[in-house]
């Protein structure tokens, strides 16, 4: 693994006080890259003061029973080492004002983005399918004592962010990390985790039916636009684009699929884009977004002309890939 991994582990090991942060609207990869390390270090090195700066509101929406809300903190002092994974943009860090307080900082990320803040060490590897893999390698360098629960916390991010390895073809590293962690997990806890992430509610099915009924398939792409009127019709506040975008995956004739989601409170439109191989990140970067070659996102202030432009560029990307 990258030499930066050892440097980050050495910095964490030398710190008496460590705080782990995650990005806003955290997914499992963000949680695995923060909470897992925090819990592993607390368990293995009880003499260290360890904090996890966690979004309690997000815990009410998902993460089942694997993450304890009582373990979340909301402030640190300047003597803490601040660690963040799965994000390299200061603006996107949850409670970034607390993060900025820290005199020392480290960052690791797997997106095609440049870090935009000063850090003692940063490790960016956009070839990895999940930052959880980076977190797991850091944990091994730290000689973490992996309990079955801690192993499952790391595994959760790798499973979900690689799409069960779908986004990491020809790269053995995610599978190797999963194999190591699976050997340490409790079978029943793992079974329950899979049951939880695969369970659909009646409302999920209603949203999925709406997406499939309203999506358009044109010139190699499938897309759907969800706005405030759609939410009202479905009797929901908003839709998790990341959760539902892949309901349009693997449709014949669609190399790329995208979901345009109005964020009513923030007065923005969020775009989630996925592909079977086409480079959608180049389109995302053109509009101020980013991510991975096959999985990227964009956010912009509400302008209903913008989706038309993005869809046009995605059609070009699909045509180039097909060619």
Tab-separated table of C-alpha atoms in Angstrom:
chain	number	residue	atom	x	y	z
A	1	UNK	CA	0.000	0.000	0.000
A	2	UNK	CA	1.018	3.649	-0.427
A	3	UNK	CA	3.833	4.922	1.819
A	4	UNK	CA	1.495	7.761	2.832
A	5	UNK	CA	-0.572	5.145	4.664
A	6	UNK	CA	2.306	4.455	7.055
A	7	UNK	CA	2.950	8.181	7.537
A	8	UNK	CA	-0.706	8.768	8.496
A	9	UNK	CA	-0.612	5.802	10.871
A	10	UNK	CA	2.575	7.154	12.477
A	11	UNK	CA	0.992	10.599	12.958
A	12	UNK	CA	-2.123	9.050	14.540
A	13	UNK	CA	0.005	6.814	16.742
A	14	UNK	CA	2.028	9.754	18.066
A	15	UNK	CA	-1.079	11.838	18.895
A	16	UNK	CA	-2.533	11.776	22.406
A	17	UNK	CA	-5.857	13.246	21.237
A	18	UNK	CA	-7.459	12.232	17.924
A	19	UNK	CA	-10.779	13.280	16.371
A	20	UNK	CA	-12.321	11.589	13.329
A	21	UNK	CA	-14.569	13.540	10.962
A	22	UNK	CA	-16.793	12.557	8.021
A	23	UNK	CA	-18.383	14.403	5.099
A	24	UNK	CA	-21.862	15.910	5.105
A	25	UNK	CA	-24.733	13.516	4.320
A	26	UNK	CA	-22.478	10.550	5.142
A	27	UNK	CA	-22.742	7.238	3.348
A	28	UNK	CA	-21.337	3.976	4.634
A	29	UNK	CA	-17.893	4.715	3.190
A	30	UNK	CA	-17.727	7.964	5.166
A	31	UNK	CA	-18.835	6.162	8.318
A	32	UNK	CA	-16.379	3.312	7.819
A	33	UNK	CA	-13.579	5.817	7.193
A	34	UNK	CA	-14.260	7.637	10.457
A	35	UNK	CA	-16.314	5.697	13.002
A	36	UNK	CA	-14.509	2.400	12.358
A	37	UNK	CA	-11.085	3.936	12.970
A	38	UNK	CA	-12.331	5.800	16.034
A	39	UNK	CA	-13.806	2.655	17.571
A	40	UNK	CA	-10.780	0.538	16.650
A	41	UNK	CA	-8.325	2.974	18.231
A	42	UNK	CA	-10.442	3.438	21.374
A	43	UNK	CA	-10.610	-0.339	21.784
A	44	UNK	CA	-6.899	-0.948	21.132
A	45	UNK	CA	-5.361	2.170	22.746
A	46	UNK	CA	-7.600	3.190	25.676
A	47	UNK	CA	-4.958	5.657	26.879
A	48	UNK	CA	-5.692	7.918	23.883
A	49	UNK	CA	-8.491	10.487	23.941
A	50	UNK	CA	-10.543	9.680	20.852
A	51	UNK	CA	-13.576	11.540	19.518
A	52	UNK	CA	-15.870	10.812	16.609
A	53	UNK	CA	-17.486	13.976	15.249
A	54	UNK	CA	-20.695	12.409	13.998
A	55	UNK	CA	-23.934	13.654	12.454
A	56	UNK	CA	-26.613	12.353	14.832
A	57	UNK	CA	-29.423	13.275	12.433
A	58	UNK	CA	-27.979	10.964	9.786
A	59	UNK	CA	-27.899	8.114	12.293
A	60	UNK	CA	-31.668	8.366	12.630
A	61	UNK	CA	-32.066	7.726	8.902
A	62	UNK	CA	-29.913	4.630	8.482
A	63	UNK	CA	-26.849	2.691	9.702
A	64	UNK	CA	-29.111	0.301	11.608
A	65	UNK	CA	-27.684	-0.669	14.986
A	66	UNK	CA	-24.004	-0.706	14.028
A	67	UNK	CA	-23.274	2.890	15.042
A	68	UNK	CA	-24.005	4.153	18.543
A	69	UNK	CA	-25.386	7.706	18.588
A	70	UNK	CA	-24.004	8.189	22.107
A	71	UNK	CA	-20.470	7.930	20.709
A	72	UNK	CA	-20.902	11.107	18.614
A	73	UNK	CA	-19.202	14.349	19.719
A	74	UNK	CA	-19.641	17.838	18.317
A	75	UNK	CA	-16.561	19.773	19.385
A	76	UNK	CA	-12.799	19.544	19.818
A	77	UNK	CA	-9.955	21.838	20.862
A	78	UNK	CA	-6.802	22.824	18.995
A	79	UNK	CA	-4.726	20.058	20.616
A	80	UNK	CA	-6.594	17.317	18.746
A	81	UNK	CA	-5.273	15.693	15.607
A	82	UNK	CA	-8.169	15.963	13.118
A	83	UNK	CA	-8.523	13.034	10.697
A	84	UNK	CA	-10.944	12.908	7.775
A	85	UNK	CA	-11.475	10.310	5.055
A	86	UNK	CA	-13.589	9.989	1.912
A	87	UNK	CA	-13.501	13.760	1.323
A	88	UNK	CA	-10.821	16.330	0.522
A	89	UNK	CA	-12.915	19.514	0.388
A	90	UNK	CA	-13.156	21.567	3.580
A	91	UNK	CA	-16.624	22.821	2.666
A	92	UNK	CA	-17.977	19.266	2.552
A	93	UNK	CA	-16.707	18.203	6.003
A	94	UNK	CA	-19.422	17.911	8.645
A	95	UNK	CA	-18.756	20.557	11.343
A	96	UNK	CA	-15.846	21.933	9.328
A	97	UNK	CA	-15.412	24.819	11.813
A	98	UNK	CA	-14.455	22.237	14.444
A	99	UNK	CA	-12.104	20.564	11.960
A	100	UNK	CA	-10.385	23.900	11.299
A	101	UNK	CA	-9.650	24.307	15.038
A	102	UNK	CA	-7.136	21.457	15.020
A	103	UNK	CA	-3.483	22.426	14.853
A	104	UNK	CA	-2.673	19.152	13.051
A	105	UNK	CA	-4.711	17.463	10.307
A	106	UNK	CA	-4.519	14.434	8.030
A	107	UNK	CA	-6.732	13.469	5.105
A	108	UNK	CA	-7.238	10.394	2.931
A	109	UNK	CA	-9.616	10.168	-0.007
A	110	UNK	CA	-10.367	8.065	-3.083
A	111	UNK	CA	-12.020	10.699	-5.287
A	112	UNK	CA	-10.578	12.488	-8.303
A	113	UNK	CA	-10.284	15.741	-6.381
A	114	UNK	CA	-7.428	17.809	-5.032
A	115	UNK	CA	-7.264	18.567	-1.304
A	116	UNK	CA	-8.197	22.217	-0.672
A	117	UNK	CA	-6.859	22.708	2.865
A	118	UNK	CA	-3.511	22.505	4.657
A	119	UNK	CA	-2.718	19.092	6.143
A	120	UNK	CA	0.273	17.437	7.810
A	121	UNK	CA	-0.227	14.474	5.483
A	122	UNK	CA	-2.738	13.526	2.818
A	123	UNK	CA	-3.218	10.325	0.865
A	124	UNK	CA	-5.259	10.546	-2.342
A	125	UNK	CA	-5.733	7.366	-4.384
A	126	UNK	CA	-8.509	7.645	-6.976
A	127	UNK	CA	-7.827	4.100	-8.204
A	128	UNK	CA	-9.348	2.622	-5.039
A	129	UNK	CA	-13.031	1.722	-4.953
A	130	UNK	CA	-13.567	2.973	-1.397
A	131	UNK	CA	-11.861	5.096	1.247
A	132	UNK	CA	-12.767	2.311	3.672
A	133	UNK	CA	-9.932	0.327	2.103
A	134	UNK	CA	-7.541	3.148	2.986
A	135	UNK	CA	-8.971	3.259	6.525
A	136	UNK	CA	-8.525	-0.517	6.833
A	137	UNK	CA	-4.883	-0.293	5.714
A	138	UNK	CA	-4.270	2.512	8.226
A	139	UNK	CA	-5.892	0.368	10.928
A	140	UNK	CA	-3.588	-2.547	10.103
A	141	UNK	CA	-0.549	-0.260	10.297
A	142	UNK	CA	-1.830	0.802	13.734
A	143	UNK	CA	-2.114	-2.874	14.721
A	144	UNK	CA	-5.777	-2.443	15.633
A	145	UNK	CA	-7.364	-5.315	17.539
A	146	UNK	CA	-10.216	-6.190	15.163
A	147	UNK	CA	-13.270	-7.383	17.034
A	148	UNK	CA	-16.035	-8.903	14.848
A	149	UNK	CA	-18.045	-5.666	15.176
A	150	UNK	CA	-15.106	-3.413	14.223
A	151	UNK	CA	-14.318	-5.672	11.240
A	152	UNK	CA	-17.938	-5.387	10.057
A	153	UNK	CA	-17.820	-1.594	10.366
A	154	UNK	CA	-14.860	-1.462	7.967
A	155	UNK	CA	-16.411	-4.061	5.663
A	156	UNK	CA	-19.694	-2.126	5.347
A	157	UNK	CA	-18.038	0.783	3.545
A	158	UNK	CA	-16.153	-1.444	1.107
A	159	UNK	CA	-19.240	-3.506	0.249
A	160	UNK	CA	-21.461	-0.508	-0.414
A	161	UNK	CA	-19.044	1.907	-2.092
A	162	UNK	CA	-17.696	-0.663	-4.552
A	163	UNK	CA	-21.246	-1.792	-5.403
A	164	UNK	CA	-20.360	-5.301	-4.184
A	165	UNK	CA	-17.139	-5.020	-6.269
A	166	UNK	CA	-19.031	-3.952	-9.441
A	167	UNK	CA	-17.088	-0.657	-9.590
A	168	UNK	CA	-13.712	-2.303	-8.942
A	169	UNK	CA	-13.334	-4.738	-11.806
A	170	UNK	CA	-9.726	-5.836	-12.512
A	171	UNK	CA	-8.620	-4.413	-9.143
A	172	UNK	CA	-7.997	-7.184	-6.588
A	173	UNK	CA	-7.478	-4.819	-3.613
A	174	UNK	CA	-11.142	-4.395	-2.589
A	175	UNK	CA	-11.716	-8.151	-2.804
A	176	UNK	CA	-8.550	-8.836	-0.795
A	177	UNK	CA	-9.623	-6.382	1.926
A	178	UNK	CA	-13.107	-7.895	1.981
A	179	UNK	CA	-11.656	-11.404	2.309
A	180	UNK	CA	-9.538	-10.377	5.311
A	181	UNK	CA	-12.462	-8.655	7.014
A	182	UNK	CA	-14.994	-11.402	6.264
A	183	UNK	CA	-12.752	-13.859	8.089
A	184	UNK	CA	-13.028	-11.673	11.228
A	185	UNK	CA	-16.780	-10.946	11.106
A	186	UNK	CA	-19.518	-12.670	13.069
A	187	UNK	CA	-21.681	-14.686	10.672
A	188	UNK	CA	-25.011	-13.669	12.194
A	189	UNK	CA	-24.092	-9.968	12.388
A	190	UNK	CA	-22.997	-10.088	8.760
A	191	UNK	CA	-26.214	-11.841	7.760
A	192	UNK	CA	-28.245	-9.165	9.553
A	193	UNK	CA	-26.266	-6.375	7.877
A	194	UNK	CA	-26.983	-7.795	4.414
A	195	UNK	CA	-30.631	-8.229	5.333
A	196	UNK	CA	-30.801	-4.589	6.455
A	197	UNK	CA	-29.147	-3.047	3.391
A	198	UNK	CA	-31.265	-5.132	1.005
A	199	UNK	CA	-34.631	-4.584	2.715
A	200	UNK	CA	-37.095	-2.371	0.825
A	201	UNK	CA	-39.952	-0.565	2.518
A	202	UNK	CA	-43.324	-0.042	0.868
A	203	UNK	CA	-42.320	3.603	0.348
A	204	UNK	CA	-39.056	2.517	-1.329
A	205	UNK	CA	-41.079	0.465	-3.805
A	206	UNK	CA	-43.396	3.428	-4.506
A	207	UNK	CA	-40.389	5.678	-5.198
A	208	UNK	CA	-38.738	3.038	-7.384
A	209	UNK	CA	-41.967	2.566	-9.363
A	210	UNK	CA	-42.171	6.346	-9.881
A	211	UNK	CA	-38.555	6.482	-11.102
A	212	UNK	CA	-39.016	3.604	-13.561
A	213	UNK	CA	-42.309	5.019	-14.832
A	214	UNK	CA	-40.914	8.521	-15.372
A	215	UNK	CA	-37.347	7.917	-16.530
A	216	UNK	CA	-36.355	8.568	-20.132
A	217	UNK	CA	-33.949	6.466	-22.200
A	218	UNK	CA	-32.310	8.458	-24.997
A	219	UNK	CA	-29.105	8.065	-26.998
A	220	UNK	CA	-27.352	5.726	-24.610
A	221	UNK	CA	-28.454	7.261	-21.300
A	222	UNK	CA	-31.298	6.777	-18.832
A	223	UNK	CA	-32.296	9.670	-16.602
A	224	UNK	CA	-35.029	10.906	-14.308
A	225	UNK	CA	-35.769	14.332	-12.841
A	226	UNK	CA	-37.319	14.502	-9.350
A	227	UNK	CA	-38.724	17.826	-8.148
A	228	UNK	CA	-40.881	19.202	-5.328
A	229	UNK	CA	-44.084	18.197	-7.135
A	230	UNK	CA	-42.878	14.597	-7.326
A	231	UNK	CA	-42.124	14.603	-3.586
A	232	UNK	CA	-45.609	15.897	-2.844
A	233	UNK	CA	-47.162	13.212	-5.027
A	234	UNK	CA	-45.136	10.520	-3.229
A	235	UNK	CA	-45.772	12.101	0.199
A	236	UNK	CA	-42.053	12.402	1.010
A	237	UNK	CA	-39.742	15.318	1.824
A	238	UNK	CA	-36.935	14.421	-0.601
A	239	UNK	CA	-35.304	11.447	-2.285
A	240	UNK	CA	-31.851	10.051	-1.561
A	241	UNK	CA	-30.344	10.172	-5.043
A	242	UNK	CA	-27.441	7.939	-4.016
A	243	UNK	CA	-29.889	5.336	-2.701
A	244	UNK	CA	-32.114	5.285	-5.797
A	245	UNK	CA	-29.934	6.173	-8.801
A	246	UNK	CA	-28.933	2.548	-9.356
A	247	UNK	CA	-32.559	1.516	-9.783
A	248	UNK	CA	-31.899	2.574	-13.399
A	249	UNK	CA	-28.737	0.482	-13.697
A	250	UNK	CA	-28.087	-2.191	-16.320
A	251	UNK	CA	-30.948	-1.242	-18.651
A	252	UNK	CA	-30.402	-2.336	-22.239
A	253	UNK	CA	-29.457	0.661	-24.354
A	254	UNK	CA	-28.300	2.812	-21.410
A	255	UNK	CA	-24.548	2.967	-20.836
A	256	UNK	CA	-25.029	5.889	-18.414
A	257	UNK	CA	-27.799	6.614	-15.931
A	258	UNK	CA	-28.422	9.822	-13.977
A	259	UNK	CA	-30.803	11.183	-11.376
A	260	UNK	CA	-31.534	14.907	-11.069
A	261	UNK	CA	-32.916	15.689	-7.605
A	262	UNK	CA	-34.268	19.020	-6.398
A	263	UNK	CA	-33.070	19.842	-2.875
A	264	UNK	CA	-35.901	22.097	-1.762
A	265	UNK	CA	-34.422	23.421	1.481
A	266	UNK	CA	-30.993	24.190	-0.024
A	267	UNK	CA	-32.515	25.501	-3.277
A	268	UNK	CA	-30.157	23.341	-5.308
A	269	UNK	CA	-30.253	20.507	-7.812
A	270	UNK	CA	-28.161	17.428	-7.024
A	271	UNK	CA	-27.107	15.112	-9.834
A	272	UNK	CA	-25.929	11.526	-9.320
A	273	UNK	CA	-24.367	9.877	-12.378
A	274	UNK	CA	-23.277	6.265	-12.892
A	275	UNK	CA	-22.018	4.255	-15.857
A	276	UNK	CA	-21.022	0.798	-17.039
A	277	UNK	CA	-17.644	2.142	-18.176
A	278	UNK	CA	-18.089	5.568	-19.743
A	279	UNK	CA	-16.110	8.391	-18.123
A	280	UNK	CA	-18.837	10.451	-16.448
A	281	UNK	CA	-16.360	12.270	-14.199
A	282	UNK	CA	-15.264	14.506	-17.071
A	283	UNK	CA	-18.847	15.695	-17.508
A	284	UNK	CA	-19.236	16.201	-13.749
A	285	UNK	CA	-16.031	18.270	-13.543
A	286	UNK	CA	-17.236	20.506	-16.373
A	287	UNK	CA	-20.141	21.579	-14.154
A	288	UNK	CA	-18.198	21.929	-10.910
A	289	UNK	CA	-18.723	18.372	-9.663
A	290	UNK	CA	-16.491	15.330	-9.452
A	291	UNK	CA	-16.046	11.845	-8.098
A	292	UNK	CA	-14.972	8.739	-9.977
A	293	UNK	CA	-14.763	7.692	-13.610
A	294	UNK	CA	-17.968	5.628	-13.356
A	295	UNK	CA	-19.668	7.341	-10.402
A	296	UNK	CA	-19.788	11.120	-10.044
A	297	UNK	CA	-22.010	13.917	-8.805
A	298	UNK	CA	-22.805	17.572	-9.371
A	299	UNK	CA	-24.572	20.249	-7.312
A	300	UNK	CA	-25.724	23.671	-8.461
A	301	UNK	CA	-28.263	26.354	-7.606
A	302	UNK	CA	-31.692	25.659	-9.075
A	303	UNK	CA	-31.664	26.286	-12.815
A	304	UNK	CA	-33.852	23.931	-14.832
A	305	UNK	CA	-31.903	24.669	-18.028
A	306	UNK	CA	-28.796	23.031	-16.560
A	307	UNK	CA	-30.130	19.440	-16.657
A	308	UNK	CA	-30.658	19.820	-20.424
A	309	UNK	CA	-26.989	20.800	-20.900
A	310	UNK	CA	-25.720	17.982	-18.671
A	311	UNK	CA	-27.935	15.405	-20.401
A	312	UNK	CA	-26.582	16.562	-23.773
A	313	UNK	CA	-22.986	16.094	-22.588
A	314	UNK	CA	-23.791	12.684	-21.105
A	315	UNK	CA	-25.183	11.586	-24.459
A	316	UNK	CA	-21.860	12.558	-26.052
A	317	UNK	CA	-19.939	10.610	-23.364
A	318	UNK	CA	-22.139	7.554	-23.962
A	319	UNK	CA	-21.630	7.760	-27.730
A	320	UNK	CA	-17.839	8.020	-27.322
A	321	UNK	CA	-17.824	4.994	-24.999
A	322	UNK	CA	-19.991	2.917	-27.351
A	323	UNK	CA	-17.711	3.853	-30.266
